[in-house]
CSV table of C-alpha atoms in Angstrom, one decimal:
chain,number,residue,atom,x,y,z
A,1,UNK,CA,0.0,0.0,0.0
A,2,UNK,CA,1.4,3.3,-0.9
A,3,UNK,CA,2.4,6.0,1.8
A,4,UNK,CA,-0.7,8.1,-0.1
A,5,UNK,CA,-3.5,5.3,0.1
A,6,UNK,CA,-2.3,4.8,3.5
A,7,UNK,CA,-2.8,8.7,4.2
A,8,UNK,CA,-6.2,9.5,2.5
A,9,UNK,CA,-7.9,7.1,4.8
A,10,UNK,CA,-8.1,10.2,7.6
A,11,UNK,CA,-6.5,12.6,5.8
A,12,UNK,CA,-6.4,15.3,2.6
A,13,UNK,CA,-4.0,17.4,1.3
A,14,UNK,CA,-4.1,21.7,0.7
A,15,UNK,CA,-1.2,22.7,-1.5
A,16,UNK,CA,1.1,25.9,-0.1
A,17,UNK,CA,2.3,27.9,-2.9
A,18,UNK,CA,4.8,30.4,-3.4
A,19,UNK,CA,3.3,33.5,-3.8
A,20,UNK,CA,5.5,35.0,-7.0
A,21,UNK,CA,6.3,32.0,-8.4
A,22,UNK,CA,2.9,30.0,-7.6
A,23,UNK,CA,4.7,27.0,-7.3
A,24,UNK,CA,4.2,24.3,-5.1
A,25,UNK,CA,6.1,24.3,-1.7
A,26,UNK,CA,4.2,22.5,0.9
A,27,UNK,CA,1.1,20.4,1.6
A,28,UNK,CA,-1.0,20.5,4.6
A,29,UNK,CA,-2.7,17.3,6.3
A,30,UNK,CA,-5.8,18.3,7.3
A,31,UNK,CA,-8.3,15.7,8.9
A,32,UNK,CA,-11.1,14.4,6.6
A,33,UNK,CA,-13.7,14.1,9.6
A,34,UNK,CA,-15.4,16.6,11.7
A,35,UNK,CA,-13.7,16.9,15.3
A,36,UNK,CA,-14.2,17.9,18.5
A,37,UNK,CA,-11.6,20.2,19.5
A,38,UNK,CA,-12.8,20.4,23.2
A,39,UNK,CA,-12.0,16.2,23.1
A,40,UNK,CA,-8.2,16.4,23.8
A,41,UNK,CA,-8.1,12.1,23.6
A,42,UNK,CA,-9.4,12.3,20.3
A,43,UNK,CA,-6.9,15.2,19.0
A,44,UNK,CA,-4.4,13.6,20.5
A,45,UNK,CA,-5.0,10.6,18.6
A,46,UNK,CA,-5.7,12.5,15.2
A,47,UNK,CA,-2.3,14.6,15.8
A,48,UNK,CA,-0.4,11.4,16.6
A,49,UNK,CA,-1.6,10.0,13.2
A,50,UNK,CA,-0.6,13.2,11.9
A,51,UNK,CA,2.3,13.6,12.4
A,52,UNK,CA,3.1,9.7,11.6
A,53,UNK,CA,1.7,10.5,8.1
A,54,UNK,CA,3.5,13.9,7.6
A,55,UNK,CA,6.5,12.1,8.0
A,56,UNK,CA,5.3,9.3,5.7
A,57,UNK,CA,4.1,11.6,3.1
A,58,UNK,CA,7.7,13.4,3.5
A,59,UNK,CA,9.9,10.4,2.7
A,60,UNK,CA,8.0,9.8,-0.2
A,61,UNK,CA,8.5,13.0,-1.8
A,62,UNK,CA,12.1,12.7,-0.4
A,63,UNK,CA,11.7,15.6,1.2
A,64,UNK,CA,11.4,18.2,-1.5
A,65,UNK,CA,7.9,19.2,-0.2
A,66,UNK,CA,7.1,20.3,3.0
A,67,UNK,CA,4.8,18.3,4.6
A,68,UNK,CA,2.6,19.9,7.7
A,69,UNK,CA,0.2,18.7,10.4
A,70,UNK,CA,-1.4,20.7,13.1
A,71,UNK,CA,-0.7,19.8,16.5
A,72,UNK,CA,-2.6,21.0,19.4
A,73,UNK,CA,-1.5,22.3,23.0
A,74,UNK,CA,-2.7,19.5,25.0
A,75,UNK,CA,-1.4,17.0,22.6
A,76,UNK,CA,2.2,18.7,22.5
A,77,UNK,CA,2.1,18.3,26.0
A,78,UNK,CA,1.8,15.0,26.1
A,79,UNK,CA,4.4,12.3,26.4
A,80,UNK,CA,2.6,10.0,24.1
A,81,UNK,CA,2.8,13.3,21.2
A,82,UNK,CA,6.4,13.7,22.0
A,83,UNK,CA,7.2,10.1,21.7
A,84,UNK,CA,5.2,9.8,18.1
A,85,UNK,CA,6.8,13.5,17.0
A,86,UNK,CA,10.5,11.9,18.1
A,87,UNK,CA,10.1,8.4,16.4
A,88,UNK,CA,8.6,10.4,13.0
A,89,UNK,CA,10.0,13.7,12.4
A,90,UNK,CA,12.2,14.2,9.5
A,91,UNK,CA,13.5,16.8,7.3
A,92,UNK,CA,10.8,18.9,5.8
A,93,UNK,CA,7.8,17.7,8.6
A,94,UNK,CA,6.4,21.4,10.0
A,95,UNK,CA,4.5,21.0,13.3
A,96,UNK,CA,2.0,23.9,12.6
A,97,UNK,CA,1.1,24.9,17.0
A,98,UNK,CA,-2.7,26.0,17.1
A,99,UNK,CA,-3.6,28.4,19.3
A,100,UNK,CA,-6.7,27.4,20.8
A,101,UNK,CA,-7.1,27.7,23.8
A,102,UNK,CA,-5.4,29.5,27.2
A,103,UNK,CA,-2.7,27.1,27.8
A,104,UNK,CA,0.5,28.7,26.6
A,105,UNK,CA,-0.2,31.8,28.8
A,106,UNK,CA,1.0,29.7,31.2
A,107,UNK,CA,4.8,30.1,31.9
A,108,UNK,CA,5.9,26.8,32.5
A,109,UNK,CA,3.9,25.0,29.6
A,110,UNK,CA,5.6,28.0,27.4
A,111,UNK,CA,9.2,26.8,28.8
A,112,UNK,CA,8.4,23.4,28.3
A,113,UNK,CA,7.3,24.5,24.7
A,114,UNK,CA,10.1,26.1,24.1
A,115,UNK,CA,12.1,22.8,24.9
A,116,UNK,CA,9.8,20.3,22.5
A,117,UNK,CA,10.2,22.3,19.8
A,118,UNK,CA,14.4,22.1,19.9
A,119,UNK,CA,13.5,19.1,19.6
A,120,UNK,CA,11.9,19.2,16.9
A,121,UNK,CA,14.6,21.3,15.1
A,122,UNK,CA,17.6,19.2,16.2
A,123,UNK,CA,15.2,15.9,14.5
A,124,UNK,CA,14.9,17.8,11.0
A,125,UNK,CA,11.6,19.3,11.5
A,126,UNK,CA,10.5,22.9,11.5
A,127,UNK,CA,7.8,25.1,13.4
A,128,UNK,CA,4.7,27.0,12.1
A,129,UNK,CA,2.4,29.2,14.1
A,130,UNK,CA,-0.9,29.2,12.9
A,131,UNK,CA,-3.8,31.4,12.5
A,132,UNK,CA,-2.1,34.6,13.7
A,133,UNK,CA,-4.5,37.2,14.1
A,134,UNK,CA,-2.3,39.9,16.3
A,135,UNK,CA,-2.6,38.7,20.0
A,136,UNK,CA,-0.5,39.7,22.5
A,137,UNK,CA,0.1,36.0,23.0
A,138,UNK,CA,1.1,35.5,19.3
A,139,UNK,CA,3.5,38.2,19.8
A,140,UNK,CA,5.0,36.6,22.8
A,141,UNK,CA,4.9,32.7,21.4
A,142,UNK,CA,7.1,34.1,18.1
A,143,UNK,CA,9.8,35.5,20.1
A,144,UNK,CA,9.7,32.4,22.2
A,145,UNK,CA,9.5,29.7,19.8
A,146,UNK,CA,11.1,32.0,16.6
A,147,UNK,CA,8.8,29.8,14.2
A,148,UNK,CA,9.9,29.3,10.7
A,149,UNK,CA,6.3,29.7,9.2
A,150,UNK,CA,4.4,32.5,10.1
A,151,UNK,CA,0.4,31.9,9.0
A,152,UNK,CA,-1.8,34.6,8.5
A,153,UNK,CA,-5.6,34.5,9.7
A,154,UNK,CA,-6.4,37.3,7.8
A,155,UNK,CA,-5.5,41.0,6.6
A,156,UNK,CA,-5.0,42.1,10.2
A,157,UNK,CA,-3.0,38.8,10.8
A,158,UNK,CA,-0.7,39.8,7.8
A,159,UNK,CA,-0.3,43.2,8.8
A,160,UNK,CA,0.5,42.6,12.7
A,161,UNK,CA,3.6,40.2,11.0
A,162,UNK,CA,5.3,42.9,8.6
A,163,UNK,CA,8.8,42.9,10.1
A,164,UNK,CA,7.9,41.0,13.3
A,165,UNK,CA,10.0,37.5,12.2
A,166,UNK,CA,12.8,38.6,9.8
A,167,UNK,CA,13.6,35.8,7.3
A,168,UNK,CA,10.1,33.4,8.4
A,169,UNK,CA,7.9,32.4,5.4
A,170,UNK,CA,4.7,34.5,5.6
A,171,UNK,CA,1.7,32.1,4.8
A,172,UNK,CA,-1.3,34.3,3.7
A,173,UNK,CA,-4.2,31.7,4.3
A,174,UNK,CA,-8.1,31.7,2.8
A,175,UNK,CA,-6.9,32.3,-0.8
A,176,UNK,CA,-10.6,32.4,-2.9
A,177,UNK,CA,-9.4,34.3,-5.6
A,178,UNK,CA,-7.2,35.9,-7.8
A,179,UNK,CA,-7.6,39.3,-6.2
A,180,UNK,CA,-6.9,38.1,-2.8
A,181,UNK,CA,-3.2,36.4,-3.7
A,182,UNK,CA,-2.7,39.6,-5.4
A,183,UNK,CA,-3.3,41.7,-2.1
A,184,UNK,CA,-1.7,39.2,0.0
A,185,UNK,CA,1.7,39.0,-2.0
A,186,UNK,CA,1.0,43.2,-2.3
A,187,UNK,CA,0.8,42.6,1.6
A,188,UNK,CA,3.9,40.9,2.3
A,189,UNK,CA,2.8,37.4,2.6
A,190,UNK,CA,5.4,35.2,0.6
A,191,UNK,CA,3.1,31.9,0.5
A,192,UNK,CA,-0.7,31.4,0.3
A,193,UNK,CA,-2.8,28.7,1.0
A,194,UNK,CA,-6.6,28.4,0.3
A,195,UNK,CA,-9.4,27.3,-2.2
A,196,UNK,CA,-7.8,28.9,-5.1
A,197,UNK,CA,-4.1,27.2,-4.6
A,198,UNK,CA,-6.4,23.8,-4.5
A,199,UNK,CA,-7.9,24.5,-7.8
A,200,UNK,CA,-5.2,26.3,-9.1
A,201,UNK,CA,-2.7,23.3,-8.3
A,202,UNK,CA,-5.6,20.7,-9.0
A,203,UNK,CA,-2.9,18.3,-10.9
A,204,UNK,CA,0.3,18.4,-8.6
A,205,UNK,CA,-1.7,16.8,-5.5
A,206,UNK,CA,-2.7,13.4,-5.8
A,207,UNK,CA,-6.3,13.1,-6.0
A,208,UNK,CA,-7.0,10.3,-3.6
A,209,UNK,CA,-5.8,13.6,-1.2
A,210,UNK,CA,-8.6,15.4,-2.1
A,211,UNK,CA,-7.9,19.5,-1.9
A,212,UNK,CA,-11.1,21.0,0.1
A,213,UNK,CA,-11.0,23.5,-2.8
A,214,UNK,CA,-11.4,21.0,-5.1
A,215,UNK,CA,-14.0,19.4,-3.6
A,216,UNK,CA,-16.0,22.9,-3.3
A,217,UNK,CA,-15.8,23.3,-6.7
A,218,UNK,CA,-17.1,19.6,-8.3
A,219,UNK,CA,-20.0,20.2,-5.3
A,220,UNK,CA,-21.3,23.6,-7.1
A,221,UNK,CA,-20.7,21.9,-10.9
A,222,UNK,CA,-22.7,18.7,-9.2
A,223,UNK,CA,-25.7,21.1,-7.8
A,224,UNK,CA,-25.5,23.7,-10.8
A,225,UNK,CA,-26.0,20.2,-13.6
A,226,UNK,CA,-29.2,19.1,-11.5
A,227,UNK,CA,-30.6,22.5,-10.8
C-alpha cells in the first residue's frame, strides 16, 4: 500500500504555494472528519496520526515538499505526542502549534514549549504558528519559539507580521481568488494557501488527497448540472 493510500484514509492534502512564483512548496494534512476540539483524547490521537503521516508523506517526496500537520496544545504536551513526534519527524515535517485555547499563557507550559520544539529542530523538523491574528500572545509565542512559518488568519494577521520574524515564510491563508493572492503578495505574505491554490494546483496533488478546494468546486458543478 502506498504512503498516499495509507494517508487519504483520515486525511487530505491543501497545497502551499509560493506566492510569485505559484509553485508548489508545501502540503497540509488536514483531517477528513469533523472533530471535537474540546475532546483532547481524540486530538491527540488525530495529531499522533498526523504527524506519523507527515513524516510518511515526506519520505516519499524525499523531502522536497514540505509536509505539515497541526498539532494542538494538550497533545504537544503530552508524552505519548512527544514520543510519536521523536520516532517520526524528518526533514521537511512542520508542526504547525494551534492556538486554541489558554494554555500557553501559562509560563511553564511556554518553557516546556520552548524545549519540545528544539527538539523538533535538532530531529529535522520545522515550526509554524498558525492562525495569527495579532494577539498579545502571538507576539510573545514568536519571540519564544522564533517559528519558521508564520500563517496569517487574515488581513490584520498579515499586517500585525510585517517585520515582526525577519527571514520566516509568511503564509497568507483563505486564498478564494485571484484578487486576494494579489493583495496578500502586495501585503507581504510570501506563501498562500486556500481554495484557489487547490484549484489552481488541481494536478500536482494526488487526488486520492482530495484538496477542500477541489471538492468545493465539483460540489457547485454537481448542484448547478441538477438545478
Amino acid at each position: 500500500m502506498s504512503p498516499i493510500d495509507i494517508a487519504k484514509t483520515n486525511f487530505r492534502a491543501q497545497p502551499i504555494v509560493c506566492g510569485t512564483t505559484l509553485r508548489l512548496v508545501g502540503l497540509e494534512l488536514l483531517c477528513r472528519h469533523q472533530l471535537d476540539f474540546n475532546d483532547r483524547e481524540v486530538m491527540l490521537g488525530v495529531d499522533v496520526e498526523a504527524i506519523q503521516m507527515a513524516s510518511m508523506l515526506s519520505h516519499h517526496y524525499k523531502h522536497e515538499l514540505r509536509i505539515h500537520c497541526n498539532a494542538e496544545p494538550t497533545s504537544i504536551q503530552d508524552p505519548r505526542w512527544v514520543d510519536a513526534m521523536a520516532g517520526h519527524i524528518c526533514d521537511n515535517v512542520v508542526v504547525e502549534i494551534v492556538e486554541r485555547n489558554d494554555l500557553l499563557e501559562t509560563k511553564s507550559i511556554l518553557r516546556n514549549l520552548g524545549h519540545t520544539v528544539s527538539w523538533i529542530r535538532r530531529l529535522g523538523g520545522l515550526i509554524a504558528l498558525d492562525d495569527v491574528s495579532g494577539s498579545c500572545l502571538e507576539s510573545r509565542l514568536i519571540d519564544c519559539l522564533q517559528p519558521e512559518i508564520l500563517k496569517a488568519y487574515d488581513s490584520d494577521g498579515l499586517k500585525f507580521l510585517q517585520g515582526l520574524r525577519a527571514g520566516a515564510a509568511i503564509v497568507m491563508e483563505r486564498i478564494e481568488s485571484s484578487q486576494d493572492a494579489i493583495d496578500a503578495v502586495n501585503g507581504g505574505a510570501t506563501e498562500l494557501q486556500g481554495y484557489w491554490c487547490d484549484v489552481l494546483l488541481e494536478h500536482h496533488v494526488p487526488v486520492e488527497l482530495t484538496p477542500p478546494g477541489v471538492t468545493a468546486r465539483n460540489n457547485r458543478q454537481r448542484s448547478l448540472a441538477t438545478a
